[in-house]
Coordinates of C-alpha atoms (C1' of nucleotides) in Angstrom, one line a residue:
Chain A
M357 CA 0.0 0.0 0.0
R358 CA 1.0 3.6 -0.5
I359 CA 3.1 5.3 2.1
S360 CA 3.5 9.0 1.5
A361 CA 6.8 10.8 1.2
K362 CA 6.3 12.2 4.6
G363 CA 6.1 8.7 6.1
R364 CA 9.0 7.4 4.1
Y365 CA 11.2 10.4 5.0
A366 CA 10.2 10.3 8.6
L367 CA 11.1 6.6 8.9
A368 CA 14.4 7.0 7.0
S369 CA 15.3 10.0 9.2
V370 CA 14.6 8.3 12.4
V371 CA 16.7 5.2 11.3
S372 CA 19.4 7.5 10.2
M373 CA 19.4 9.2 13.6
A374 CA 19.4 5.8 15.3
Q375 CA 22.7 5.0 13.6
Q376 CA 24.3 7.7 15.8
Y377 CA 22.1 7.3 18.9
A378 CA 24.9 5.8 21.0
T379 CA 27.1 8.9 20.7
G380 CA 24.4 11.1 22.4
E381 CA 25.2 14.0 20.0
S382 CA 22.4 16.0 18.5
I383 CA 22.0 15.9 14.7
T384 CA 21.2 18.8 12.4
L385 CA 18.5 18.6 9.8
I386 CA 20.9 19.6 7.2
S387 CA 23.1 16.6 7.8
I388 CA 20.1 14.3 7.6
S389 CA 19.0 16.1 4.5
E390 CA 22.4 15.5 2.9
R391 CA 22.7 12.0 4.0
L392 CA 19.3 11.0 2.6
G393 CA 19.2 13.3 -0.3
I394 CA 16.0 15.0 0.9
S395 CA 15.1 18.7 0.8
K396 CA 16.0 20.2 4.1
I397 CA 13.0 22.6 4.0
Y398 CA 10.6 19.7 3.6
L399 CA 12.3 17.8 6.4
E400 CA 11.6 20.7 8.7
Q401 CA 7.9 20.0 8.4
V402 CA 8.4 16.3 9.0
F403 CA 10.4 17.0 12.1
S404 CA 7.8 19.4 13.4
L405 CA 5.4 16.5 13.4
L406 CA 7.9 14.1 15.0
K407 CA 8.5 16.6 17.7
R408 CA 4.8 17.1 18.4
A409 CA 4.6 13.3 18.8
E410 CA 7.5 13.4 21.2
L411 CA 9.6 11.1 19.2
V412 CA 12.5 13.6 19.0
T413 CA 13.7 16.4 21.2
S414 CA 15.4 19.5 19.8
V415 CA 17.9 22.2 20.8
K416 CA 17.6 25.5 19.1
G417 CA 20.4 27.9 18.1
S418 CA 23.9 27.3 16.9
Q419 CA 25.3 23.8 17.6
G420 CA 21.7 22.8 18.1
G421 CA 19.9 19.9 16.5
Y422 CA 17.6 16.9 17.1
Q423 CA 17.9 13.8 19.2
L424 CA 15.8 10.7 19.5
A425 CA 13.6 11.0 22.6
R426 CA 13.9 7.3 23.3
A427 CA 16.2 4.4 22.5
P428 CA 15.7 2.8 19.0
K429 CA 14.4 -0.3 20.7
Q430 CA 11.6 1.7 22.3
I431 CA 10.4 3.3 19.0
T432 CA 8.2 1.4 16.6
A433 CA 7.4 2.0 12.9
L434 CA 3.9 2.5 14.1
D435 CA 5.0 5.4 16.3
V436 CA 6.8 7.1 13.4
L437 CA 4.1 6.6 10.8
A438 CA 1.2 7.5 13.1
A439 CA 3.0 10.8 13.8
V440 CA 3.2 11.9 10.2
E441 CA 0.8 9.9 8.1
T442 CA -2.7 11.3 8.4
S443 CA -4.6 9.2 5.8
L444 CA -3.2 5.9 7.2
F445 CA -4.8 6.3 10.5
D446 CA -7.8 8.6 10.3
R447 CA -10.9 6.8 11.2
S448 CA -13.2 8.7 8.8
E449 CA -16.4 7.1 10.2
E450 CA -18.1 7.4 6.9
T451 CA -18.7 4.2 5.1
V452 CA -21.9 4.4 3.1
P453 CA -24.9 6.7 3.3
E454 CA -27.3 6.2 6.1
K455 CA -29.3 3.5 4.2
A456 CA -28.5 -0.1 4.7
P457 CA -27.1 0.3 8.3
E458 CA -26.7 -3.5 8.6
I459 CA -24.3 -3.6 5.7
E460 CA -22.5 -0.6 7.0
S461 CA -22.1 -2.2 10.4
A462 CA -20.8 -5.4 9.0
M463 CA -18.3 -3.7 6.8
R464 CA -17.0 -1.6 9.7
S465 CA -16.4 -4.5 12.1
L466 CA -15.3 -7.2 9.7
V467 CA -13.3 -5.1 7.2
F468 CA -12.3 -1.7 8.4
E469 CA -11.6 -2.4 12.0
A470 CA -10.0 -5.7 11.2
L471 CA -7.8 -3.9 8.7
D472 CA -6.8 -1.2 11.1
Q473 CA -5.9 -3.7 13.8
S474 CA -3.9 -5.7 11.3
V475 CA -1.9 -2.7 10.2
S476 CA -1.2 -1.6 13.7
E477 CA -0.1 -5.0 14.7
A478 CA 2.3 -5.3 11.8
L479 CA 3.8 -1.9 12.4
I480 CA 4.1 -2.2 16.1
R481 CA 6.2 -5.4 15.6
C482 CA 8.9 -3.5 13.8
T483 CA 11.1 -1.3 16.0
I484 CA 13.7 1.2 14.8
E485 CA 16.3 -1.2 16.2
D486 CA 15.1 -3.9 13.9
L487 CA 15.4 -1.5 10.9
L488 CA 18.9 -0.5 12.1
A489 CA 20.0 -4.1 12.3
A490 CA 18.6 -4.9 8.8
A491 CA 20.4 -1.8 7.4
E492 CA 23.7 -2.8 9.0
Q493 CA 23.3 -6.4 7.7
H494 CA 22.6 -5.0 4.2
K495 CA 25.7 -2.9 4.4
A496 CA 27.8 -5.8 5.5
A497 CA 26.5 -8.0 2.7
H498 CA 27.6 -5.4 0.3
A499 CA 31.0 -5.1 1.8
V500 CA 31.5 -8.9 1.3
M501 CA 30.5 -8.5 -2.3
F502 CA 33.4 -6.2 -2.9
Y503 CA 35.8 -8.3 -0.8
I504 CA 35.2 -11.3 -3.0
Chain B
M1297 CA -6.9 3.5 7.6
R1298 CA -8.7 5.3 4.8
I1299 CA -10.8 3.3 2.3
S1300 CA -12.0 5.4 -0.6
A1301 CA -15.6 5.9 -1.5
K1302 CA -15.0 3.6 -4.5
G1303 CA -13.9 0.8 -2.1
R1304 CA -16.8 1.3 0.3
Y1305 CA -19.3 1.5 -2.5
A1306 CA -17.9 -1.6 -4.2
L1307 CA -18.0 -3.6 -1.0
A1308 CA -21.5 -2.5 -0.1
S1309 CA -22.7 -3.2 -3.6
V1310 CA -21.3 -6.7 -3.7
V1311 CA -22.8 -7.5 -0.3
S1312 CA -26.1 -6.1 -1.4
M1313 CA -26.0 -8.3 -4.5
A1314 CA -25.1 -11.3 -2.3
Q1315 CA -28.4 -10.8 -0.4
Q1316 CA -30.2 -11.9 -3.5
Y1317 CA -27.6 -14.3 -4.9
A1318 CA -29.8 -17.3 -4.3
T1319 CA -32.5 -16.1 -6.6
G1320 CA -30.2 -16.1 -9.6
E1321 CA -31.8 -12.9 -10.9
S1322 CA -29.8 -10.1 -12.3
I1323 CA -29.8 -6.8 -10.4
T1324 CA -29.9 -3.3 -12.0
L1325 CA -27.5 -0.6 -11.0
I1326 CA -30.4 1.7 -10.3
S1327 CA -31.9 -0.7 -7.7
I1328 CA -28.5 -0.9 -5.9
S1329 CA -28.1 2.8 -6.1
E1330 CA -31.5 3.3 -4.5
R1331 CA -31.0 0.7 -1.9
L1332 CA -27.6 2.1 -0.7
G1333 CA -28.3 5.8 -1.4
I1334 CA -25.4 6.1 -3.8
S1335 CA -25.3 8.0 -7.1
K1336 CA -26.1 5.6 -10.0
I1337 CA -23.8 7.4 -12.4
Y1338 CA -20.9 7.0 -10.0
L1339 CA -21.8 3.3 -9.4
E1340 CA -21.4 2.7 -13.1
Q1341 CA -17.7 3.5 -12.8
V1342 CA -17.3 1.2 -9.8
F1343 CA -19.0 -1.7 -11.7
S1344 CA -16.9 -1.1 -14.7
L1345 CA -13.9 -2.0 -12.4
L1346 CA -15.7 -4.9 -10.8
K1347 CA -16.5 -6.3 -14.2
R1348 CA -12.9 -5.9 -15.4
A1349 CA -11.8 -7.9 -12.3
E1350 CA -14.4 -10.6 -13.3
L1351 CA -16.3 -10.3 -10.0
V1352 CA -19.6 -9.6 -11.7
T1353 CA -21.1 -10.5 -15.1
S1354 CA -23.5 -8.2 -16.9
V1355 CA -26.4 -8.4 -19.4
K1356 CA -27.0 -5.3 -21.5
G1357 CA -30.3 -3.9 -22.7
S1358 CA -33.7 -3.9 -21.3
Q1359 CA -34.3 -6.4 -18.4
G1360 CA -30.5 -6.5 -18.1
G1361 CA -28.4 -6.1 -15.0
Y1362 CA -25.5 -7.5 -13.1
Q1363 CA -24.8 -10.8 -11.3
L1364 CA -22.1 -12.0 -9.0
A1365 CA -19.7 -14.1 -11.0
R1366 CA -19.0 -16.5 -8.1
A1367 CA -20.8 -17.5 -4.9
P1368 CA -20.4 -15.1 -1.9
K1369 CA -18.2 -17.7 -0.2
Q1370 CA -15.8 -17.5 -3.1
I1371 CA -15.3 -13.8 -3.1
T1372 CA -13.2 -12.1 -0.5
A1373 CA -12.9 -8.4 0.6
L1374 CA -9.5 -8.5 -0.9
D1375 CA -10.9 -9.4 -4.3
V1376 CA -13.3 -6.5 -4.2
L1377 CA -11.0 -3.8 -2.8
A1378 CA -8.1 -4.9 -5.1
A1379 CA -10.4 -4.4 -8.0
V1380 CA -11.3 -0.8 -7.3
E1381 CA -8.7 0.6 -4.8
T1382 CA -5.6 1.8 -6.6
S1383 CA -3.7 3.5 -3.8
L1384 CA -4.2 0.5 -1.5
F1385 CA -2.3 -1.9 -3.6
D1386 CA 0.0 0.0 -5.9
R1387 CA 3.6 -0.9 -5.2
S1388 CA 5.1 2.5 -5.9
E1389 CA 8.7 1.2 -5.6
E1390 CA 9.9 4.6 -4.5
T1391 CA 11.0 4.9 -0.9
V1392 CA 13.7 7.4 -0.5
P1393 CA 16.2 9.0 -3.0
E1394 CA 19.1 6.8 -4.2
K1395 CA 21.3 7.6 -1.2
A1396 CA 21.3 5.4 1.8
P1397 CA 20.3 2.2 0.0
E1398 CA 20.7 0.1 3.1
I1399 CA 18.0 2.1 4.9
E1400 CA 15.8 2.0 1.9
S1401 CA 16.2 -1.8 1.7
A1402 CA 15.5 -2.3 5.4
M1403 CA 12.4 -0.2 5.2
R1404 CA 11.1 -2.0 2.1
S1405 CA 11.4 -5.5 3.6
L1406 CA 10.6 -4.8 7.2
V1407 CA 7.9 -2.2 6.8
F1408 CA 6.4 -1.9 3.4
E1409 CA 6.3 -5.5 2.4
A1410 CA 5.3 -6.7 5.8
L1411 CA 2.5 -4.2 5.8
D1412 CA 1.3 -5.3 2.4
Q1413 CA 1.3 -8.9 3.4
S1414 CA -0.5 -8.1 6.6
V1415 CA -3.2 -6.1 4.8
S1416 CA -3.7 -8.9 2.2
E1417 CA -4.0 -11.6 4.9
A1418 CA -6.5 -9.6 6.8
L1419 CA -8.7 -8.9 3.8
I1420 CA -8.5 -12.4 2.3
R1421 CA -9.8 -13.8 5.6
C1422 CA -13.1 -11.9 5.1
T1423 CA -15.5 -13.3 2.5
I1424 CA -18.7 -11.7 1.3
E1425 CA -20.5 -14.6 2.9
D1426 CA -19.0 -13.5 6.3
L1427 CA -20.2 -9.9 5.7
L1428 CA -23.6 -11.2 4.7
A1429 CA -23.9 -13.2 7.8
A1430 CA -22.9 -10.3 10.0
A1431 CA -25.4 -8.0 8.2
E1432 CA -28.2 -10.5 8.8
Q1433 CA -27.3 -10.9 12.4
H1434 CA -27.3 -7.1 12.8
K1435 CA -30.8 -7.0 11.3
A1436 CA -32.0 -9.8 13.5
A1437 CA -30.6 -8.0 16.6
H1438 CA -32.5 -4.9 15.6
A1439 CA -35.7 -6.8 15.1
V1440 CA -35.5 -8.3 18.6
M1441 CA -35.0 -4.7 19.9
F1442 CA -38.4 -3.8 18.5
Y1443 CA -40.0 -7.0 19.7
I1444 CA -39.0 -6.3 23.3
Chain C
dA99 C1' 27.6 40.7 16.7
dT100 C1' 27.1 37.0 14.0
dA101 C1' 26.5 32.7 12.1
dA102 C1' 24.0 28.5 12.7
dA103 C1' 20.5 26.3 13.8
dA104 C1' 15.2 25.3 15.0
dC105 C1' 10.6 27.0 14.3
dA106 C1' 6.5 29.1 11.8
dT107 C1' 3.5 30.2 8.1
dA108 C1' 2.1 30.8 3.5
dG109 C1' 2.1 29.8 -1.3
dT110 C1' 1.9 26.6 -5.4
dA111 C1' 2.0 23.2 -9.2
dG112 C1' 0.5 18.7 -9.8
dT113 C1' -2.2 14.7 -8.7
dT114 C1' -6.1 12.3 -6.8
dT115 C1' -10.9 11.9 -5.4
dG116 C1' -15.6 12.0 -5.9
dC117 C1' -18.7 13.1 -8.6
dT118 C1' -21.7 14.9 -12.9
dA119 C1' -22.7 15.1 -18.0
dT120 C1' -23.4 13.3 -22.2
dG121 C1' -24.0 10.1 -25.3
dA122 C1' -23.4 5.4 -27.6
dA123 C1' -24.5 0.5 -27.9
dA124 C1' -27.3 -3.4 -26.9
dT125 C1' -31.7 -5.8 -26.1
dG126 C1' -36.3 -7.3 -24.7
dG127 C1' -41.3 -5.9 -25.1
dG128 C1' -45.1 -3.9 -27.6
Chain D
dC1407 C1' -39.8 -2.0 -36.3
dC1408 C1' -39.7 1.3 -32.5
dC1409 C1' -38.7 2.4 -28.0
dA1410 C1' -37.8 2.3 -23.2
dT1411 C1' -34.4 0.3 -20.5
dT1412 C1' -30.3 -1.0 -19.4
dT1413 C1' -25.0 -1.4 -19.7
dC1414 C1' -20.9 0.8 -21.3
dA1415 C1' -17.5 4.6 -22.5
dT1416 C1' -15.4 9.1 -22.2
dA1417 C1' -14.9 13.6 -20.7
dG1418 C1' -15.1 17.3 -17.5
dC1419 C1' -14.8 19.6 -13.0
dA1420 C1' -14.5 21.4 -8.1
dA1421 C1' -12.5 20.2 -3.9
dA1422 C1' -9.0 18.1 -1.4
dC1423 C1' -4.5 16.4 -0.9
dT1424 C1' 0.6 15.9 -1.8
dA1425 C1' 5.1 17.3 -2.2
dC1426 C1' 7.3 20.6 -2.2
dT1427 C1' 9.4 25.9 -2.1
dA1428 C1' 9.7 30.7 -0.1
dT1429 C1' 10.3 33.7 3.4
dG1430 C1' 10.9 34.8 7.3
dT1431 C1' 11.4 34.8 13.1
dT1432 C1' 13.4 33.2 16.9
dT1433 C1' 17.1 31.1 19.7
dT1434 C1' 21.9 30.3 21.1
dA1435 C1' 27.0 29.1 21.0
dT1436 C1' 31.0 31.3 19.7

DNA sequence: ATAAAACATAGTAGTTTGCTATGAAATGGG
DNA sequence: CCCATTTCATAGCAAACTACTATGTTTTAT
């Protein structure tokens, strides 16, 4: 299914920050922007949402930047996407016009709610630490390729 | 998550048709449109997609109409939504610009593909027959309410 | 003071969504 | 044969959304 640029950028940014989480240093938007090849101005809007969701903390002014608010193990893909993806999680309540309430009710409980729960479960299972590990493994595999 | 009007209308229409599946009669768009309170002209576009996906068959001309191509038990919510919802199933391939391929790769396999699989599994578990049964039960519950 | 950063708000081109409009093609009933 | 009824096809359109860019204003270490 379609994940918007905001969601993809947010996830990639958080994983990127997690790669340096151990150092405790703050990271500037411009460095993330350059690392990922994403417009810095656009990232500002993404981080505004990440901050509102309390996934990152910030320090203003020179030498300032962002930090993860929690350890990568304590942040899930659900946390990140829920913070920035509106269409993925808005329960729009509307199904079908007021007629045929029994069909509407059946669709809501068997399809829409089941779907939401399934999505949440899948995303909550994936932590930033998991993504970090997979990324490191990918990098290692690539290194071996060149070594051979 | 957000399901578009097309998806909701398609699902409701198919369930509505399933309510009369046993009779073997064809059903006109205008009757579905009136039953559900949905614009007939818009439904035409929905049914064009349902037909392309071979979920319904049609008979043109006077006394014509639509029929389910298979029994309600053999049609899943996945079939219906996949037929009409584009954004729900298009694998857009794009994640993040070419930089940081290891993060991109991790996101794809751990988040996007896992999500797609989870969505498919949830939707394939729900047949039109299930929806029909839930709708009938809802109607019965309502009837009891009035009886008391 | 000044440069470097976060933060805030507004604008904008392109796409998607949810619908309407119009008409063509097919087909059974009179 | 004619005609009402239906499916089928295409085009248009306003509103919303998406993915950005532009232009600042704070804040703060040096």
